[in-house]
Coordinates of C-alpha atoms and ligand atoms in Angstrom, one line a residue:
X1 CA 3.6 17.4 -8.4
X2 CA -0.4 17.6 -8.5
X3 CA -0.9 14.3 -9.9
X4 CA 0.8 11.0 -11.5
X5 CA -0.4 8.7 -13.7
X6 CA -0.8 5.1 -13.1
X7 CA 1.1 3.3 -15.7
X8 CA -0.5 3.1 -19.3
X9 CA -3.7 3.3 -17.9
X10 CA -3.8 7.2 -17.7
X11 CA -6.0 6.9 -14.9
X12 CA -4.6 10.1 -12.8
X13 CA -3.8 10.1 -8.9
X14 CA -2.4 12.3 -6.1
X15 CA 1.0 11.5 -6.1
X16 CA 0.6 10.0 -2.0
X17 CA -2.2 7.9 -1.3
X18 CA -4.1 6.1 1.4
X19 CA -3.2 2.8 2.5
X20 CA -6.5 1.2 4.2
X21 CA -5.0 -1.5 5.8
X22 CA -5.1 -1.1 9.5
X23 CA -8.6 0.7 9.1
X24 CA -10.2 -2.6 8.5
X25 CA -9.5 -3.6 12.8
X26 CA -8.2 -7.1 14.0
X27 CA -8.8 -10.2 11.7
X28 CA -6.4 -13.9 11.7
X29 CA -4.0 -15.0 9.4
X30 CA -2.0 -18.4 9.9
X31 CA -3.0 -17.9 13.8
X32 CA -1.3 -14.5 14.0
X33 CA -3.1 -11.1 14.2
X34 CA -3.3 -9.4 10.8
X35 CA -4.7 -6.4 11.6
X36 CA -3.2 -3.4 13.8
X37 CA -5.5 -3.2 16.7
X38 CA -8.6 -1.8 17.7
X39 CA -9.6 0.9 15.2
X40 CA -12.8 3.4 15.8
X41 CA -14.9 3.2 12.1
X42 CA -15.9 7.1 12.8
X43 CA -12.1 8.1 13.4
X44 CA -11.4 6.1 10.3
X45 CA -13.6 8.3 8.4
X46 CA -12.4 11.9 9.4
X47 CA -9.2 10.7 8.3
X48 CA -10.3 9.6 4.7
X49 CA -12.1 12.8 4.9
X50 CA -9.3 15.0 5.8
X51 CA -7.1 13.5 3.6
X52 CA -9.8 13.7 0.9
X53 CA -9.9 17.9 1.8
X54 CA -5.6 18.0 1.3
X55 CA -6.1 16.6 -2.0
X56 CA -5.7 12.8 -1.8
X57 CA -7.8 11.0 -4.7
X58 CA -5.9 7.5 -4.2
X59 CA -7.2 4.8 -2.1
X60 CA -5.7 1.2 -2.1
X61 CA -7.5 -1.4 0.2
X62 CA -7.8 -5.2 0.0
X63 CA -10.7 -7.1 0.3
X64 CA -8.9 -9.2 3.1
X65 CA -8.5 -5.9 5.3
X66 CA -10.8 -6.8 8.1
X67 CA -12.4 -9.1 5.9
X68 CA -14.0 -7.0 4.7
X69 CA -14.5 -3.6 6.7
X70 CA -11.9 -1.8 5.4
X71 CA -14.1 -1.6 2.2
X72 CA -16.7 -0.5 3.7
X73 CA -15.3 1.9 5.7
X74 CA -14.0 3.5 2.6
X75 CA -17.5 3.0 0.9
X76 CA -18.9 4.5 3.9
X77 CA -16.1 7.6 3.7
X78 CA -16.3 8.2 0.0
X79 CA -19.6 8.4 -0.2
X80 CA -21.0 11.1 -2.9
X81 CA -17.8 11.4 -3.9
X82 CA -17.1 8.3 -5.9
X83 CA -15.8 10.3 -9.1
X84 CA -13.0 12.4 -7.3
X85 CA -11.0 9.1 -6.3
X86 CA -9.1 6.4 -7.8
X87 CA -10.0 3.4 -5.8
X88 CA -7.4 0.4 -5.8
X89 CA -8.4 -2.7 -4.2
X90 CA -7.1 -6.6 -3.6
X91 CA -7.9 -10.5 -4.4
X92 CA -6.8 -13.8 -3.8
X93 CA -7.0 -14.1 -0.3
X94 CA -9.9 -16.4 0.7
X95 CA -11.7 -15.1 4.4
X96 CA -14.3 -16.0 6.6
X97 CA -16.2 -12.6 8.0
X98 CA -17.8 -14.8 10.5
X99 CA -14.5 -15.3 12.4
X100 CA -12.5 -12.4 11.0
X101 CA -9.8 -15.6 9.5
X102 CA -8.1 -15.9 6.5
X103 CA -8.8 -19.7 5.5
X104 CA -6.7 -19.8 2.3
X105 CA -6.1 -18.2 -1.1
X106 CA -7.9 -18.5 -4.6
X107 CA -7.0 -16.8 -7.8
X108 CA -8.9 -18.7 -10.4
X109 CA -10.9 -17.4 -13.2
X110 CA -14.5 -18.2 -11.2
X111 CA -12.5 -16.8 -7.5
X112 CA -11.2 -13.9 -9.7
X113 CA -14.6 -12.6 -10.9
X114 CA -16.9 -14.0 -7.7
X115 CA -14.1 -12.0 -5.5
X116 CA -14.9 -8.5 -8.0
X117 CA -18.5 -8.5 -7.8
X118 CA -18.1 -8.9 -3.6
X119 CA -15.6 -6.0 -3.4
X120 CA -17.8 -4.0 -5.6
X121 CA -20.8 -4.5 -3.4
X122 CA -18.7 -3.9 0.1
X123 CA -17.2 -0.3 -1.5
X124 CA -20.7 0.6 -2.7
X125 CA -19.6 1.4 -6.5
X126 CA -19.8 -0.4 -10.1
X127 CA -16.1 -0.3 -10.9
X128 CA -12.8 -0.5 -9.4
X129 CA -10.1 1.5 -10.9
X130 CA -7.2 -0.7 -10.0
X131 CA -7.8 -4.2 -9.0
X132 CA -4.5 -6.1 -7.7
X133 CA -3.4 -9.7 -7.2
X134 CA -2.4 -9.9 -3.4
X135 CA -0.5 -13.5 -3.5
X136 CA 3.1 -11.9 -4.3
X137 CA 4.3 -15.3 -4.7
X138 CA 1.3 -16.4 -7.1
X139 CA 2.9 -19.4 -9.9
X140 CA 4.0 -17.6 -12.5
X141 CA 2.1 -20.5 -14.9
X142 CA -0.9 -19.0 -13.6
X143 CA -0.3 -15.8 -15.0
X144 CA -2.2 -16.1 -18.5
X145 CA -5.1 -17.7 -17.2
X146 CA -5.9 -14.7 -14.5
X147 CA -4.7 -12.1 -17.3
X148 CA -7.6 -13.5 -19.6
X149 CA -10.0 -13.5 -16.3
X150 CA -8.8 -9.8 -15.6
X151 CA -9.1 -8.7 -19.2
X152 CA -12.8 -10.4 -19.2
X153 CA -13.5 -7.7 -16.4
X154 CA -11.9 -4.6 -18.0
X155 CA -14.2 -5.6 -21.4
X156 CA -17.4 -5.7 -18.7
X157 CA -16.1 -2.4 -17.4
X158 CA -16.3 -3.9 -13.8
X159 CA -12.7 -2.7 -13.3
X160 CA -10.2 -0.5 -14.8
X161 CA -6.5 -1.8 -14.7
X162 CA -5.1 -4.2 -12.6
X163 CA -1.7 -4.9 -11.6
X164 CA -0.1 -7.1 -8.9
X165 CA 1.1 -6.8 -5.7
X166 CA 4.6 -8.5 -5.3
X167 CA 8.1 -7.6 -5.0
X168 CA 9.1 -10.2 -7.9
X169 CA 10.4 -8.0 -11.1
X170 CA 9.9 -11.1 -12.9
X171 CA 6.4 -12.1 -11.5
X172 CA 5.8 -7.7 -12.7
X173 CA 6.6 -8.2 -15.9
X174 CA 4.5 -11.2 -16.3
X175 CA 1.6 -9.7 -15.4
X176 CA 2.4 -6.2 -18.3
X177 CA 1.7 -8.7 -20.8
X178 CA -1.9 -8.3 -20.1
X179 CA -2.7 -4.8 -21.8
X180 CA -4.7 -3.3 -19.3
X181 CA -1.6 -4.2 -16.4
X182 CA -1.4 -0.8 -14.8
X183 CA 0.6 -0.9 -11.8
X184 CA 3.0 -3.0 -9.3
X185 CA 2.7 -2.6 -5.8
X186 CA 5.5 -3.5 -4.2
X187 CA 7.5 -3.1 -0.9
X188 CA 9.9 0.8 -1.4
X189 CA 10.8 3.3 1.5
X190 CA 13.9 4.8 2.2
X191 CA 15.5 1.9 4.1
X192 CA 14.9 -0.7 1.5
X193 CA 15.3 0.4 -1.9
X194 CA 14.1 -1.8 -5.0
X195 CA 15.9 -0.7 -8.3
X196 CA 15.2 -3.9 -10.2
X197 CA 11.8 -3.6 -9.7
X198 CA 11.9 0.2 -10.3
X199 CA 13.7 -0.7 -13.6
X200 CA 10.9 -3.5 -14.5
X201 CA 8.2 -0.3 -13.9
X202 CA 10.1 1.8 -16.5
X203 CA 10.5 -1.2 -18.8
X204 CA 7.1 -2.0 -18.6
X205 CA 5.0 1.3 -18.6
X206 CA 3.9 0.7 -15.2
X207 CA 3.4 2.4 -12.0
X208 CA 5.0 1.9 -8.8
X209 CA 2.9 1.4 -6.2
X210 CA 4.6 1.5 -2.6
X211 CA 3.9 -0.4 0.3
X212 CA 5.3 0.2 3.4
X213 CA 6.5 3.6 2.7
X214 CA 7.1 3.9 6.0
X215 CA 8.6 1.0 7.1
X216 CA 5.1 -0.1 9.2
X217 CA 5.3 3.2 11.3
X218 CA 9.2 2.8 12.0
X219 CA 10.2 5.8 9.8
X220 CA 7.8 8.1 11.6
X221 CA 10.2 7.8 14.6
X222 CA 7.9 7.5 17.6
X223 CA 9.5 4.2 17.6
X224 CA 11.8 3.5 19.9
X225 CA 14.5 0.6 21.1
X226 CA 12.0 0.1 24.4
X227 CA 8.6 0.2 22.8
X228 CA 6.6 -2.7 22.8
X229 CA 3.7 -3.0 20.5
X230 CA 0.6 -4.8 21.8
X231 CA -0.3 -8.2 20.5
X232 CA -3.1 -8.0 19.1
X233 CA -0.9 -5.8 16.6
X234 CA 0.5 -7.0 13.3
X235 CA 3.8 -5.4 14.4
X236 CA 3.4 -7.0 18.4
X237 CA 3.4 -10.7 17.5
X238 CA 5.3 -10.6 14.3
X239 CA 5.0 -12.9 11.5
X240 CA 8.2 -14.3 9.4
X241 CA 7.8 -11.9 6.7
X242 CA 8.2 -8.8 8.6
X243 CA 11.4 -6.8 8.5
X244 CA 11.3 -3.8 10.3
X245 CA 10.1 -5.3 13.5
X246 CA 10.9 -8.1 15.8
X247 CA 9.6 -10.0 18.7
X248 CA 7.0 -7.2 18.8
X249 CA 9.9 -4.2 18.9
X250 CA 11.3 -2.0 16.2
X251 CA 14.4 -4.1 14.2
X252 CA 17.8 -2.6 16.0
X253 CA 19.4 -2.5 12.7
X254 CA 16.4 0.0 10.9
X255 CA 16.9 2.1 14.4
X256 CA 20.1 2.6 13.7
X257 CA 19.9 3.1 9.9
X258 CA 17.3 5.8 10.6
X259 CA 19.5 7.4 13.2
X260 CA 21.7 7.9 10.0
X261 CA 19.7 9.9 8.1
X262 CA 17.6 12.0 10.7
X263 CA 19.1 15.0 9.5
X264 CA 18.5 14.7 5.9
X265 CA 15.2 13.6 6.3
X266 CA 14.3 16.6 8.4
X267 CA 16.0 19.4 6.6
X268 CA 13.5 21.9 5.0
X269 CA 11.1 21.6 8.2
X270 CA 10.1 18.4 6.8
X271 CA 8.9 15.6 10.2
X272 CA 10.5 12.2 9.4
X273 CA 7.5 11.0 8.0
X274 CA 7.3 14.0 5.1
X275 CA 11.1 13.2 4.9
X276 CA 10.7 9.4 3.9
X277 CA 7.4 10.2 1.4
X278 CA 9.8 13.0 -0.2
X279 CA 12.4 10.3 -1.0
X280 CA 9.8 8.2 -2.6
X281 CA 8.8 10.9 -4.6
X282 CA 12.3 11.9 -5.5
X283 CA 13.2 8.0 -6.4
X284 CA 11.2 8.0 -9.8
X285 CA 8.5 9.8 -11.2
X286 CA 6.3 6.4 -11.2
X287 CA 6.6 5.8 -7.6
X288 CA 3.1 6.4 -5.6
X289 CA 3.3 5.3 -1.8
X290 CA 0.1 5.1 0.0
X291 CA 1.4 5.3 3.0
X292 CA -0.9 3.5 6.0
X293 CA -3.9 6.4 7.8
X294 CA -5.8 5.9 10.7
X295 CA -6.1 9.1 11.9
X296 CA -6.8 12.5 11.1
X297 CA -3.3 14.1 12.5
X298 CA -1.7 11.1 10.4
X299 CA -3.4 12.3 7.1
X300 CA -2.3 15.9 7.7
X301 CA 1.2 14.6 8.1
X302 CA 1.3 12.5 5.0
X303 CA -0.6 14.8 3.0
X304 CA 1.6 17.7 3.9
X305 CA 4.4 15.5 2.5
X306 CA 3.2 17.1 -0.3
X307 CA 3.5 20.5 0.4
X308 CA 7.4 20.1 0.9
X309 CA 7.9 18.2 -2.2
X310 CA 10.3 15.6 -3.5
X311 CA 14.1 15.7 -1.7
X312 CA 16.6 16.8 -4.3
X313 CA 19.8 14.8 -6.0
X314 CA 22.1 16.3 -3.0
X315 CA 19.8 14.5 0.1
X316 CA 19.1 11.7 -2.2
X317 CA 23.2 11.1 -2.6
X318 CA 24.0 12.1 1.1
X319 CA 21.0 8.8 2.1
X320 CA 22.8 6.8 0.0
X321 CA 26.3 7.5 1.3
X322 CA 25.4 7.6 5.0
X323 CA 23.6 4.5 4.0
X324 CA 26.7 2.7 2.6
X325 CA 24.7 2.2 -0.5
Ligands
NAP401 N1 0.7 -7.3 0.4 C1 0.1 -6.1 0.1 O1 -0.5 -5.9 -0.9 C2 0.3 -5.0 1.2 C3 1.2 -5.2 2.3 C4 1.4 -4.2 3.2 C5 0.8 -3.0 2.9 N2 -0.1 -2.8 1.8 C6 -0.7 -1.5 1.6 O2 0.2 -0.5 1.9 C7 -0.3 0.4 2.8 C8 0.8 1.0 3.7 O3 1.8 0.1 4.1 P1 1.9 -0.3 5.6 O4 0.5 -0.2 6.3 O5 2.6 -1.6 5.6 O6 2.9 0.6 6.3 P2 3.3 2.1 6.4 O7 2.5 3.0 5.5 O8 4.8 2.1 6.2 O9 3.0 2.5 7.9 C9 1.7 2.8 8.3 C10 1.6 3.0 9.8 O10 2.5 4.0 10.2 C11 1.8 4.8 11.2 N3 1.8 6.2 10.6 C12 1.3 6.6 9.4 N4 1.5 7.9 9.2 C13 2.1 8.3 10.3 C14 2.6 9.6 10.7 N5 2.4 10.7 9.9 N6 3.1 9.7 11.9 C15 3.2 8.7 12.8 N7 2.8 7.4 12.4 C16 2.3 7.3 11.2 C17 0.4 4.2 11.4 O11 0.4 3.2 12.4 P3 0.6 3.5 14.0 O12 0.0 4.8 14.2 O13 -0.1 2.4 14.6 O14 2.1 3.4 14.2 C18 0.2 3.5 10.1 O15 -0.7 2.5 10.2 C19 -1.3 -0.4 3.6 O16 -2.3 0.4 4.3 C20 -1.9 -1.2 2.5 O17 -2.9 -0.4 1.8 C21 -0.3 -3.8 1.0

C-alpha cells in the first residue's frame, strides 16, 4: 500500500493524492463560478506541506484552476522538492488570467505544446509527469493528431505520460494507442461506481485516476439536507453537469444513499471520508483518487485514509447490497 504505479509508465505514486482544484480561488466558466470560494494561498500551502510530510507524492492540477494559480500555488508549495512528487497537470481549456474566465477550449498540435511550455513556467519545473486532456468530450477524430503532438513532447522530455480526463471508456482506449498513454482520470467514489471504465483501465495498462472521490465534499458528511453553499461556490450555483449537488444543496438522493452505508464506511474507526478513499482503494489496484485539499486538517484526514487501508471483500459486498447494486 506504499505506492502504485501509473499505468505502463512506471512512474510510482502514493496511492491517494491531491486534487488542486479549489486551491486555485474563484475564476468563470459559461457565467457560472468555477472555483470553490475564497481560498488563503498560505493555508493552501501548509496543506500541500502537511500532506507532503504523511507521504503524499501525487499532485494533479489543471492549468484552468484559477487560471492559473493553482499551479503556482503548488510551484510555490513544492519548492526544493520537485523530485519527491509526481506532478499531473491539465490542457485544453482556453482562459483569460486578466478576468479569471474561461473563453473557450483548444487542443491542437500548436495549443497543445504553447499550453506545456505555460504550465511548465506557472509550476516552476522542466517537466510534467502526467499531462492530461481536460475536454472529456474531445472528438474522437482528434485523437491521432494530439497523440502525435503528445508523443512530440515525451521525445523533448517536456512531459512524461499523458492520459485523458473523461469518463468515456471508448474515448480511454483511444487515447492508449499512443504509447506513452499513462492514465484516465475519470469520475469514481463510492456512490457512482464505473466498471466499464475500470475494465478499459485493465485492458489497456492504464491507471485510474479518480475524480471526485468524494462526491465534491458530500461523502465527508458535514453535509446536510439544510446547508446551503455560498454562490460564489462551484457547488452553490450549480452547473448542469453536477450530480451530487443541486440548487446549491446536497442531491436528496446521495443523502440518502450515504445514510445507507454510514456504518460500513465507519467501521474500523475509519471518518466517512477514510471510509470512501478505502473503497477506492479496495475497487482495483489501479485506482488512485486525489481527493480535493484545501486545508491542513483535510490532508490529515485523507492522508490518514492511508493508515487504515483498503475496506475488505465483506464491506465492499455489504455497499453493494445496501446499495441495491
Ligand atoms: N474534469 C476534470 O479533470 C476534473 C473535474 C473534477 C475534479 N478534478 C480533480 O479531482 C480533484 C478532486 O475532485 P473534486 O474536487 O471534484 O471533489 P472531491 O475530492 O470529491 O471533494 C473535495 C472537497 O471535499 C472537501 N473535503 C476534502 N477532504 C475533506 C475531509 N477530509 N473532510 C471534509 N471535507 C473534505 C473539500 O471542500 P469543502 O471543504 O469546501 O467542502 C474539498 O475541496 C480536484 O481537486 C481536481 O484535481 C478534475
Amino acid at each position: 500500500m506504499s505506492s502504485r504505479t501509473l499505468g505502463r509508465s512506471g512512474i510510482r505514486v502514493s496511492p491517494i493524492g491531491f486534487g488542486a482544484w479549489a486551491i486555485g480561488g474563484p475564476f468563470v466558466s459559461g457565467g457560472k463560478p468555477a472555483g470553490w470560494g475564497e481560498v488563503d494561498d498560505d493555508e493552501s500551502v501548509a496543506a500541500v506541506h502537511r500532506a507532503l510530510d504523511l507521504g503524499v507524492t501525487f499532485f494533479d492540477t489543471a492549468d484552468v484552476y484559477g487560471t492559473g494559480r493553482s499551479e503556482r500555488v503548488l510551484s510555490r508549495a513544492l519548492a526544493g522538492r520537485r523530485d519527491e512528487v509526481v506532478i499531473a497537470t491539465k490542457f485544453g481549456n482556453v482562459f483569460d488570467p486578466a478576468t479569471r474566465t474561461v473563453i473557450g477550449r483548444d487542443v491542437s498540435a500548436a495549443y497543445i505544446r504553447q499550453a506545456c511550455r505555460a504550465s511548465l513556467e506557472r509550476l516552476g519545473t522542466d517537466r510534467i509527469d502526467l499531462y492530461q486532456l481536460h475536454i472529456g468530450d474531445a472528438p474522437l477524430e482528434q485523437v491521432d493528431d494530439m497523440i502525435a503532438a503528445l508523443e512530440d513532447l515525451v521525445a523533448e522530455g517536456l512531459i512524461r505520460s499523458y492520459g485523458w480526463s473523461t469518463d468515456d471508456p471508448a474515448r480511454a482506449a483511444a487515447f492508449a494507442r499512443g504509447p506513452h498513454c499513462a492514465a484516465v482520470q475519470h469520475q469514481l467514489n463510492v456512490l457512482n461506481d464505473a466498471p466499464e471504465m475500470l475494465a478499459a483501465c485493465d485492458a489497456h495498462d492504464l491507471a485510474s485516476v479518480n475524480r471526485g472521490p468524494l462526491a465534491m465534499g458530500l461523502l465527508s458528511g458535514k453535509y446536510g439536507p439544510d446547508t446551503r453553499l455560498p454562490m460564489d461556490d462551484v457547488r452553490g450555483d450549480s452547473p448542469p453537469w453536477m450530480r451530487y449537488f443541486a440548487d446549491g444543496r446536497p442531491a436528496p438522493e446521495f443523502l440518502v444513499k450515504l445514510d445507507a452505508i454510514r456504518d460500513v464506511l465507519t467501521s474500523g474507526g475509519r471518518t466517512l471520508a477514510q471510509g470512501a478513499l478505502g473503497w477506492l482503494l479496495a475497487r482495483s489496484e489501479r485506482t488512485v483518487p486525489i481527493p480535493g485539499i484545501r486545508t491542513v486538517a483535510q490532508a490529515e484526514q485523507n492522508a490518514g485514509a492511508l493508515q487504515h487501508g483498503p475496506l475488505d471483500e465483506t464491506q465492499l459486498r455489504q455497499i453493494d447490497e445496501l446499495l441495491g447494486r
